[in-house]
């Protein structure tokens, strides 16, 4: 048990007088030794604190300030400290989230402050901690919590991507603008003749071929529409490295947000797999899908368990085979070593066509230490292996804006 | 800036309000200096009344003790320490114990021991101290203890106030109210204290009953302190 300073001082004074009194057989000193102790007997009177009003304004996005105002009333006697608990990665910009008052009878307490959220997430700001102690600051400290129904959802600002680079190399075009989709509305481009399956429209029946084969045959057309995009977001424990606010994982989430927004805005189906959590979202289009992705990204944190990229690929293989999407791996290549997963992903397409795969490798520039150099060497080696396999790799140094990096890829392509 | 329990973190670029507003940070050392000086004065009064002065005045310039003792709190203040520190309090109490020696069994026992080797010195000391047996210094000692306890309460609340403000907690007039309360309550106890300790029952109670009451009070005090 931690002894409070006030208690310690009074006990120490009392002990000194008592010991000296006993040594000198002095009644006066022994009698005086009781004087400081009397203050320790002062009880902590109960103080009732009640929340009257509460208000929260703003703070929708990371970096946007929000304002909190809580009015309370306290009745009783003693020193009351009230604090509105806020998460670790919220920065106070104005005012204070805690007040202290000497309450005699009743008093009004008001917490008024402005703070800036620095990390995405859904936060409950529903706790007000109340501490009550006696005016001598000795004795027991009463701590309890009051409930305030306040919560805030902080979204990450989506960096606007002007354009995403065109793939040059073995894979001819991973950008879905020019691709055809496996599923969607049939177009006018003829693909093949196949057997009739229940549900096929009658207008597609090829009567001549049916007569020739003596069974119902239908024309198969290339479907119109946009191709799908599949994003592997690496949430393995090593992504946690870096500062609390800006680390590899936060950068990966930012990239996922940006890519999802870019593609859903253009009508593509976007799917997501969170590596480490073994969770995925089915590919879909539109604003609603973007909202689903954002909701998922608000909650997600780096996982405790490790999942390799290969395992992630195997877990989502069925969907990849169905949709044949453009695949993005957003990871730290020096740790995840995604070469096998990347090669497997590029072989998802049939007929010898390579599926478009792109790796966004996260890195931090600078650092002259031995460890930084070692990690840099590992990354360079992995980069070379991925590139030599014909897969597009974009190295993103997290200090630079993502849109700039992706646009650079377009300009230098 | 933030309160200890809080999780809020000051924005890196923001103007950090480390400027502590409370004028109590200036007042607290001054109050403690005054209390220390008054306590020092009381202590010297007790010292000059003690029989030890008879012996010491033969060898030392005792009148110089006054400015020396009164300058200690000022030096402590200049060194940015609590002017009424524990060490100073111990010193003042020891300075006032001259009169207590004249009624101390331990002192007379040591004089007896001294008598075996230095009978003249022991007899001289005995004659000096035994003449002051009737002098009571309870009032002076009570003054010193009261002033010290008050100074400690003032100092602790000022430190706590500074800590709270440094963490960004708004604590309007909290420290001043605490001082007021500390002064009133310590003063009340100070006034009542002599009456409590000179209180005598008009009826003679058997010793066994007084013993039981004493043990009961001790247990009650132990229980209250353990809360």
XYZ file of C-alpha atoms in Angstrom:
640
model
C 0.000 0.000 0.000
C 1.328 3.400 -0.953
C 1.509 5.801 1.982
C 0.380 9.294 1.053
C 2.814 12.113 1.653
C 0.570 13.937 4.112
C 0.179 10.786 6.194
C 3.912 10.102 6.085
C 4.817 13.605 7.279
C 2.376 13.524 10.184
C 3.391 10.027 11.288
C 7.072 10.933 11.042
C 6.589 14.037 13.200
C 4.607 12.077 15.734
C 7.175 9.277 15.877
C 10.023 11.733 16.428
C 8.229 13.376 19.356
C 7.216 10.019 20.829
C 10.704 8.515 20.644
C 12.321 11.642 22.064
C 9.673 11.750 24.772
C 10.330 8.140 25.762
C 14.109 8.689 25.751
C 13.881 11.783 27.918
C 10.967 10.361 29.929
C 9.145 13.567 29.110
C 5.391 13.696 29.524
C 5.209 16.879 27.400
C 6.807 15.324 24.337
C 4.724 12.143 24.581
C 1.593 14.272 24.921
C 2.603 16.378 21.925
C 3.210 13.293 19.788
C -0.562 12.861 19.608
C -1.030 16.317 18.024
C -0.004 15.407 14.436
C -1.812 12.053 14.633
C -5.130 13.812 15.252
C -5.134 15.052 11.651
C -4.961 11.484 10.397
C -8.262 10.803 12.084
C -9.990 13.322 9.829
C -12.376 11.212 7.747
C -13.072 11.543 4.050
C -16.629 12.723 3.846
C -18.765 11.442 1.022
C -19.219 13.797 -1.912
C -21.952 13.083 -4.440
C -21.109 14.067 -7.974
C -23.832 14.090 -10.621
C -23.546 14.758 -14.337
C -25.978 17.456 -15.439
C -25.203 18.016 -19.127
C -22.740 16.658 -21.660
C -21.923 17.587 -25.199
C -19.507 16.453 -27.894
C -18.973 18.278 -31.171
C -16.793 17.484 -34.202
C -13.885 15.073 -34.530
C -15.027 12.912 -37.438
C -11.624 12.503 -38.991
C -8.118 11.949 -37.712
C -6.612 15.386 -37.040
C -9.975 17.141 -36.752
C -10.479 18.664 -33.336
C -13.525 17.970 -31.219
C -15.010 19.775 -28.280
C -16.302 18.203 -25.081
C -18.303 19.965 -22.434
C -19.545 18.241 -19.267
C -21.338 20.007 -16.433
C -21.565 18.395 -13.023
C -22.698 19.197 -9.560
C -20.982 18.050 -6.355
C -22.534 17.917 -2.897
C -20.610 17.179 0.272
C -17.340 18.213 1.865
C -13.803 17.590 0.702
C -11.404 17.911 -2.180
C -12.982 16.602 -5.379
C -11.062 15.842 -8.543
C -13.003 14.972 -11.658
C -11.447 13.718 -14.865
C -12.957 12.791 -18.191
C -11.005 9.784 -19.408
C -9.781 10.125 -22.965
C -7.838 7.592 -25.026
C -4.067 7.645 -25.098
C -3.788 8.884 -28.672
C -5.983 11.911 -28.219
C -4.154 15.200 -27.900
C -5.506 17.953 -25.726
C -5.402 21.180 -27.690
C -7.299 23.522 -25.397
C -8.653 23.430 -21.868
C -8.364 20.540 -19.506
C -10.090 17.210 -19.167
C -9.808 17.380 -15.392
C -10.898 19.796 -12.687
C -10.360 19.945 -8.933
C -12.430 21.845 -6.408
C -12.700 22.260 -2.690
C -16.347 21.477 -2.072
C -18.152 22.880 0.942
C -21.840 22.088 0.693
C -22.337 22.162 -3.060
C -20.362 23.280 -6.078
C -20.651 23.229 -9.832
C -17.918 21.533 -11.797
C -17.380 22.008 -15.498
C -15.040 20.154 -17.793
C -14.461 22.024 -21.033
C -11.763 20.993 -23.442
C -10.816 20.490 -27.033
C -8.835 17.516 -28.256
C -7.536 16.115 -31.492
C -7.817 12.399 -32.291
C -4.606 11.115 -33.828
C -5.692 7.589 -34.610
C -8.682 6.070 -36.350
C -11.120 4.048 -34.294
C -14.377 3.956 -32.464
C -13.874 5.363 -28.994
C -16.092 5.361 -25.968
C -15.653 8.524 -23.941
C -18.116 7.363 -21.351
C -16.066 7.435 -18.171
C -15.683 10.317 -15.747
C -13.356 9.454 -12.872
C -14.164 11.079 -9.543
C -11.612 11.224 -6.723
C -12.594 12.433 -3.274
C -10.169 13.039 -0.429
C -10.132 14.930 2.845
C -8.784 18.509 2.909
C -5.540 17.462 4.636
C -4.822 15.105 1.718
C -4.406 12.264 4.180
C -6.379 9.091 4.657
C -8.320 7.121 2.135
C -8.810 8.265 -1.425
C -12.230 7.410 -2.786
C -12.251 6.750 -6.507
C -15.290 5.951 -8.580
C -16.501 6.321 -12.121
C -19.521 8.049 -13.557
C -21.095 7.090 -16.858
C -21.519 9.654 -19.627
C -23.042 8.453 -22.897
C -20.402 9.911 -25.191
C -18.711 8.149 -28.074
C -16.806 9.190 -31.118
C -16.010 7.497 -34.403
C -12.793 8.715 -35.913
C -12.201 7.877 -39.551
C -8.965 8.126 -41.382
C -8.856 10.848 -43.983
C -8.723 9.136 -47.354
C -5.835 10.434 -49.423
C -7.187 11.301 -52.864
C -5.395 9.277 -55.503
C -5.333 11.062 -58.835
C -4.323 8.016 -60.785
C -2.856 4.626 -60.193
C 0.025 3.562 -62.377
C -0.224 1.246 -65.355
C 1.664 -1.951 -65.026
C 4.452 -2.423 -67.556
C 6.149 -5.737 -67.758
C 5.161 -9.341 -68.120
C 1.688 -8.779 -66.768
C 0.268 -6.591 -69.497
C -2.354 -4.646 -67.691
C -3.434 -5.095 -64.124
C -5.499 -1.921 -64.155
C -9.115 -2.979 -64.343
C -10.079 -0.139 -66.701
C -9.192 -2.294 -69.659
C -10.078 -5.714 -68.304
C -13.201 -7.754 -68.592
C -14.921 -9.327 -65.659
C -15.725 -12.974 -65.061
C -19.076 -12.135 -63.606
C -21.395 -9.326 -64.562
C -23.792 -8.347 -67.370
C -23.056 -10.248 -70.601
C -21.824 -7.982 -73.357
C -21.687 -8.436 -77.141
C -18.218 -9.976 -77.416
C -18.584 -13.661 -78.205
C -16.496 -16.012 -76.086
C -17.634 -19.633 -76.738
C -20.531 -22.052 -77.222
C -21.398 -24.252 -74.284
C -24.123 -26.557 -73.030
C -27.345 -25.018 -71.778
C -27.568 -24.634 -68.013
C -30.876 -24.058 -66.321
C -31.403 -20.318 -65.967
C -29.634 -19.301 -69.175
C -31.712 -16.801 -71.187
C -33.541 -18.322 -74.167
C -32.236 -15.581 -76.449
C -28.701 -16.973 -76.052
C -29.628 -20.417 -77.383
C -27.675 -21.153 -80.513
C -30.254 -23.105 -82.524
C -27.914 -24.204 -85.290
C -25.326 -25.594 -82.879
C -28.111 -27.247 -80.853
C -29.433 -29.001 -83.996
C -25.957 -30.111 -84.908
C -25.084 -31.493 -81.453
C -28.612 -32.710 -80.740
C -28.634 -30.956 -77.379
C -29.361 -27.407 -76.319
C -26.289 -25.169 -76.715
C -25.973 -21.526 -75.796
C -23.657 -18.696 -76.822
C -21.397 -17.423 -74.070
C -20.479 -13.744 -74.234
C -17.793 -11.829 -72.398
C -19.418 -10.091 -69.478
C -19.272 -6.349 -69.273
C -18.371 -4.465 -66.187
C -15.378 -3.765 -64.099
C -12.965 -6.293 -62.893
C -12.533 -6.893 -59.177
C -9.762 -5.668 -56.962
C -8.562 -7.702 -54.007
C -6.463 -6.154 -51.293
C -4.360 -8.157 -48.868
C -3.823 -5.902 -45.879
C -1.029 -7.221 -43.721
C -1.977 -6.986 -40.024
C 0.687 -9.305 -38.656
C 2.419 -8.335 -35.390
C 5.504 -6.915 -37.136
C 3.301 -4.215 -38.694
C 2.991 -2.644 -35.261
C 6.573 -1.296 -35.406
C 6.926 2.449 -35.370
C 5.300 5.185 -33.386
C 1.917 4.740 -31.795
C 0.289 7.199 -34.165
C 2.304 6.585 -37.301
C 3.480 3.043 -37.763
C 3.591 0.514 -40.571
C 0.102 -0.697 -39.890
C -1.405 2.799 -39.897
C 0.303 3.445 -43.230
C -1.026 0.148 -44.609
C -4.539 1.071 -43.487
C -4.152 4.454 -45.159
C -3.113 2.778 -48.409
C -6.022 0.326 -48.189
C -8.429 3.184 -47.579
C -7.071 5.133 -50.519
C -7.139 2.200 -52.926
C -10.627 1.139 -51.830
C -11.918 4.647 -52.334
C -10.240 4.992 -55.715
C -11.638 1.741 -57.071
C -15.119 1.801 -55.515
C -15.569 5.355 -56.844
C -14.877 4.018 -60.315
C -17.376 1.212 -59.980
C -14.994 -1.708 -59.377
C -15.673 -4.555 -57.036
C -13.301 -4.283 -54.119
C -12.615 -7.116 -51.692
C -10.389 -7.128 -48.650
C -8.458 -9.758 -46.750
C -6.881 -8.846 -43.421
C -3.803 -11.023 -43.046
C -3.258 -12.064 -39.439
C -6.926 -11.832 -38.502
C -8.067 -14.271 -41.237
C -11.001 -11.981 -41.981
C -12.247 -10.920 -45.371
C -14.904 -8.880 -47.077
C -16.515 -10.176 -50.260
C -15.896 -8.033 -53.322
C -18.660 -5.575 -53.987
C -19.112 -2.205 -55.584
C -20.274 1.209 -54.634
C -20.303 3.520 -51.701
C -21.807 0.892 -49.444
C -18.849 -1.403 -49.984
C -16.463 1.443 -49.273
C -18.372 2.125 -46.059
C -18.040 -1.567 -45.109
C -14.310 -1.452 -45.726
C -13.943 1.755 -43.719
C -15.931 0.250 -40.839
C -13.655 -2.760 -40.871
C -10.546 -0.592 -41.013
C -11.703 1.584 -38.092
C -11.814 -1.465 -35.834
C -8.795 -3.369 -36.983
C -5.535 -3.447 -35.057
C -2.397 -5.524 -35.675
C -3.055 -9.111 -34.675
C -1.275 -11.095 -32.001
C -1.091 -14.239 -34.126
C 0.999 -14.594 -37.234
C -0.403 -15.605 -40.599
C 1.798 -15.964 -43.629
C 0.895 -14.431 -46.979
C 0.747 -17.916 -48.448
C -1.831 -18.992 -45.869
C -3.784 -15.821 -46.577
C -3.740 -16.618 -50.266
C -4.917 -20.198 -49.647
C -7.736 -18.954 -47.406
C -9.057 -16.626 -50.092
C -8.159 -18.748 -53.107
C -11.753 -19.701 -53.934
C -12.781 -16.081 -54.181
C -9.681 -15.167 -56.168
C -10.381 -17.947 -58.660
C -13.984 -16.792 -58.993
C -13.329 -13.090 -59.414
C -9.862 -13.148 -60.973
C -9.139 -9.741 -59.508
C -6.280 -7.325 -59.586
C -4.467 -8.251 -56.374
C -2.703 -5.825 -54.097
C -0.404 -6.944 -51.297
C 0.233 -4.159 -48.794
C 2.974 -5.372 -46.499
C 6.507 -5.128 -45.190
C 8.209 -7.404 -47.647
C 11.327 -7.906 -45.512
C 9.151 -9.610 -42.876
C 6.296 -11.166 -44.826
C 8.496 -12.449 -47.694
C 5.467 -12.651 -49.978
C 7.261 -14.089 -53.014
C 5.497 -17.494 -52.956
C 2.082 -15.953 -52.352
C 2.670 -13.419 -55.121
C 3.666 -16.115 -57.617
C 0.670 -18.252 -56.679
C -1.631 -15.251 -56.987
C -0.331 -14.436 -60.430
C -1.240 -17.957 -61.562
C -4.899 -17.619 -60.613
C -5.882 -16.926 -64.232
C -6.367 -19.788 -66.617
C -5.261 -20.009 -70.191
C -1.729 -18.998 -69.376
C -2.678 -15.407 -68.723
C -0.944 -13.980 -65.673
C -3.201 -12.419 -63.112
C -2.282 -8.849 -62.336
C -0.583 -8.629 -58.976
C 0.962 -5.602 -57.349
C 2.910 -5.282 -54.123
C 3.028 -2.081 -52.116
C 6.089 -2.407 -49.896
C 6.193 -0.178 -46.859
C 9.494 1.293 -45.786
C 10.973 4.035 -43.670
C 13.710 6.164 -45.153
C 16.901 7.008 -43.302
C 18.415 5.334 -40.274
C 22.126 4.725 -40.111
C 22.003 2.076 -37.429
C 23.091 -1.464 -37.996
C 19.592 -2.858 -37.627
C 18.149 -0.359 -40.135
C 20.844 -1.290 -42.605
C 20.182 -5.001 -42.112
C 16.448 -4.545 -42.613
C 17.143 -2.378 -45.657
C 19.333 -5.074 -47.174
C 16.679 -7.706 -46.586
C 14.081 -5.470 -48.213
C 16.287 -4.771 -51.223
C 16.876 -8.477 -51.692
C 13.165 -9.287 -51.496
C 12.364 -6.364 -53.801
C 14.717 -7.744 -56.425
C 13.190 -11.220 -56.173
C 9.653 -9.918 -56.557
C 10.553 -7.687 -59.483
C 12.474 -10.446 -61.203
C 9.343 -12.589 -60.975
C 7.631 -9.986 -63.159
C 5.471 -8.543 -60.449
C 5.033 -4.817 -60.073
C 6.337 -3.492 -56.781
C 5.836 0.004 -55.445
C 8.114 1.019 -52.616
C 6.359 3.475 -50.347
C 8.495 5.385 -47.919
C 5.870 6.251 -45.370
C 7.008 9.844 -44.883
C 5.981 10.651 -48.450
C 2.353 11.030 -49.532
C 0.924 7.896 -51.087
C -0.754 9.762 -53.949
C 2.624 11.180 -54.949
C 4.201 7.708 -55.015
C 1.426 6.173 -57.098
C 1.331 9.122 -59.489
C 5.085 8.889 -59.897
C 4.597 5.304 -61.012
C 2.238 6.588 -63.746
C 4.575 9.328 -64.892
C 7.665 7.133 -65.038
C 5.879 4.158 -66.527
C -0.386 18.736 -20.061
C -2.715 16.333 -18.408
C -4.043 15.010 -15.231
C -2.238 11.970 -13.867
C -5.103 9.526 -14.504
C -5.780 10.912 -17.927
C -4.634 9.635 -21.228
C -4.661 12.932 -23.059
C -1.401 13.961 -24.647
C -0.431 17.468 -25.576
C -0.171 18.157 -29.240
C 3.447 18.423 -30.297
C 3.079 21.747 -32.040
C 0.630 23.317 -29.649
C 1.547 26.010 -27.194
C 2.222 24.097 -24.027
C 0.660 25.889 -21.118
C 3.388 25.084 -18.608
C 3.059 28.523 -17.054
C 1.499 27.727 -13.738
C -1.020 30.321 -12.730
C -1.181 29.847 -8.970
C 0.219 32.657 -6.861
C 0.267 30.114 -4.040
C 3.604 28.885 -5.345
C 5.119 32.188 -4.263
C 3.027 32.441 -1.127
C 3.712 28.934 0.211
C 7.479 29.443 0.808
C 6.833 32.884 2.305
C 4.202 31.499 4.694
C 6.529 28.669 5.656
C 9.360 31.135 6.181
C 7.209 33.165 8.541
C 6.077 30.063 10.397
C 9.673 28.865 10.680
C 10.833 32.230 12.002
C 8.057 32.317 14.621
C 8.828 28.738 15.632
C 12.510 29.625 15.837
C 11.671 32.547 18.093
C 9.615 30.321 20.423
C 12.358 27.746 20.485
C 14.934 30.351 21.437
C 12.666 31.625 24.198
C 12.544 28.103 25.618
C 16.272 27.738 25.159
C 17.062 30.966 27.041
C 14.831 29.764 29.893
C 16.609 26.429 30.151
C 19.266 25.730 32.786
C 21.714 24.744 30.082
C 22.138 28.411 29.292
C 23.982 28.861 32.568
C 26.682 26.467 31.443
C 26.776 27.341 27.789
C 26.962 31.110 28.353
C 30.295 30.567 30.057
C 31.880 29.212 26.914
C 29.867 30.578 23.976
C 28.463 33.919 22.869
C 24.870 32.762 23.251
C 23.335 36.024 22.027
C 24.710 35.241 18.565
C 22.477 32.183 18.414
C 19.424 34.340 17.693
C 20.469 35.626 14.227
C 22.042 32.281 13.360
C 18.876 30.318 13.988
C 16.609 32.859 12.365
C 18.786 32.940 9.256
C 18.513 29.167 8.662
C 14.985 29.344 7.105
C 16.112 32.244 4.903
C 19.068 30.206 3.669
C 16.757 27.261 2.983
C 14.444 29.556 1.042
C 17.337 30.887 -1.024
C 18.352 27.287 -1.739
C 14.745 26.739 -2.979
C 13.978 24.273 -0.201
C 11.153 24.189 2.303
C 12.118 26.895 4.864
C 10.513 24.844 7.636
C 12.145 21.535 6.891
C 12.160 18.450 9.052
C 15.785 18.968 9.989
C 15.057 22.501 11.197
C 12.094 21.221 13.196
C 14.263 18.533 14.848
C 16.837 21.171 15.656
C 14.246 23.491 17.224
C 12.789 20.684 19.343
C 16.241 19.648 20.553
C 16.991 23.287 21.355
C 13.880 23.410 23.517
C 14.622 20.228 25.419
C 16.943 21.934 27.938
C 14.080 22.335 30.372
C 12.866 18.812 29.769
C 16.202 17.443 30.958
C 15.611 18.866 34.394
C 12.694 16.441 34.802
C 14.131 13.548 32.839
C 14.813 10.316 34.738
C 17.266 9.307 32.059
C 19.243 12.498 32.574
C 19.488 11.989 36.326
C 20.444 8.357 35.807
C 23.283 9.469 33.568
C 24.330 12.030 36.192
C 24.493 9.191 38.701
C 26.743 7.300 36.352
C 28.880 10.392 35.876
C 29.113 10.854 39.595
C 31.151 7.678 39.898
C 34.047 9.191 37.943
C 33.470 12.964 38.110
C 31.562 13.665 41.311
C 32.157 17.431 41.192
C 30.868 17.848 37.669
C 27.857 15.623 38.358
C 27.002 17.575 41.483
C 27.326 20.849 39.605
C 25.057 19.707 36.782
C 22.553 18.368 39.264
C 22.430 21.680 41.105
C 21.948 23.585 37.833
C 19.208 21.391 36.374
C 17.288 20.482 39.512
C 16.578 24.163 40.098
C 14.515 24.280 36.858
C 12.240 21.354 37.642
C 9.186 23.568 37.961
C 9.582 25.240 34.518
C 7.062 23.934 31.946
C 7.744 24.246 28.254
C 4.606 22.449 27.032
C 3.129 25.696 25.694
C 6.269 26.577 23.743
C 6.638 23.065 22.360
C 2.974 23.021 21.392
C 3.493 26.266 19.497
C 6.430 24.803 17.588
C 4.615 21.556 16.767
C 1.478 23.424 15.665
C 3.478 25.759 13.418
C 5.383 22.839 11.940
C 2.266 20.754 11.219
C 0.591 23.808 9.659
C 3.654 24.509 7.523
C 3.755 20.907 6.320
C 0.062 20.977 5.377
C 0.622 24.253 3.510
C 3.645 22.852 1.713
C 1.989 19.558 0.740
C -1.124 21.254 -0.629
C 1.008 23.730 -2.607
C 3.070 20.880 -4.055
C -0.078 18.998 -4.946
C -1.557 22.107 -6.531
C 1.553 22.647 -8.620
C 1.528 19.010 -9.691
C -2.125 19.280 -10.726
C -1.610 22.477 -12.674
C 1.465 21.087 -14.385
C -0.726 18.237 -15.555
C -3.254 20.641 -16.919
C -5.873 20.266 -14.254
C -7.940 23.302 -13.543
C -7.904 23.804 -9.758
C -9.460 27.163 -9.081
C -8.708 28.405 -5.523
C -8.310 24.824 -4.329
C -4.998 25.404 -2.563
C -6.126 28.612 -0.868
C -9.212 26.851 0.498
C -7.031 24.011 1.740
C -4.766 26.459 3.527
C -7.722 28.143 5.128
C -9.102 24.831 6.289
C -5.700 23.677 7.550
C -5.215 26.887 9.519
C -8.672 26.827 11.104
C -8.569 23.142 12.041
C -4.991 23.148 13.370
C -5.676 26.309 15.321
C -8.790 24.794 16.917
C -6.862 21.700 17.946
C -4.025 23.899 19.168
C -6.454 25.817 21.381
C -8.144 22.704 22.743
C -5.000 20.639 23.185
C -3.810 21.974 26.560
C -7.285 21.456 28.033
C -7.399 17.856 26.869
C -4.028 17.059 28.406
C -4.607 18.850 31.652
C -8.079 17.376 31.994
C -8.626 15.493 35.264
C -11.621 13.507 36.396
C -13.438 14.957 39.416
C -13.987 11.424 40.692
C -11.266 8.925 41.461
C -11.561 5.960 39.115
C -9.910 2.633 39.910
C -6.668 2.132 38.016
C -7.964 -1.042 36.370
C -10.853 0.906 34.832
C -8.503 3.591 33.514
C -6.321 0.839 32.071
C -9.277 -0.732 30.276
C -10.371 2.654 28.895
C -6.811 3.313 27.739
C -6.568 -0.061 25.983
C -9.963 0.561 24.360
C -8.874 3.965 23.116
C -5.668 2.458 21.771
C -7.567 -0.219 19.832
C -10.029 2.393 18.533
C -7.154 4.626 17.397
C -5.419 1.683 15.716
C -8.658 0.808 13.918
C -9.207 4.378 12.758
C -5.635 4.693 11.530
C -5.781 1.400 9.649
C -8.742 2.549 7.546
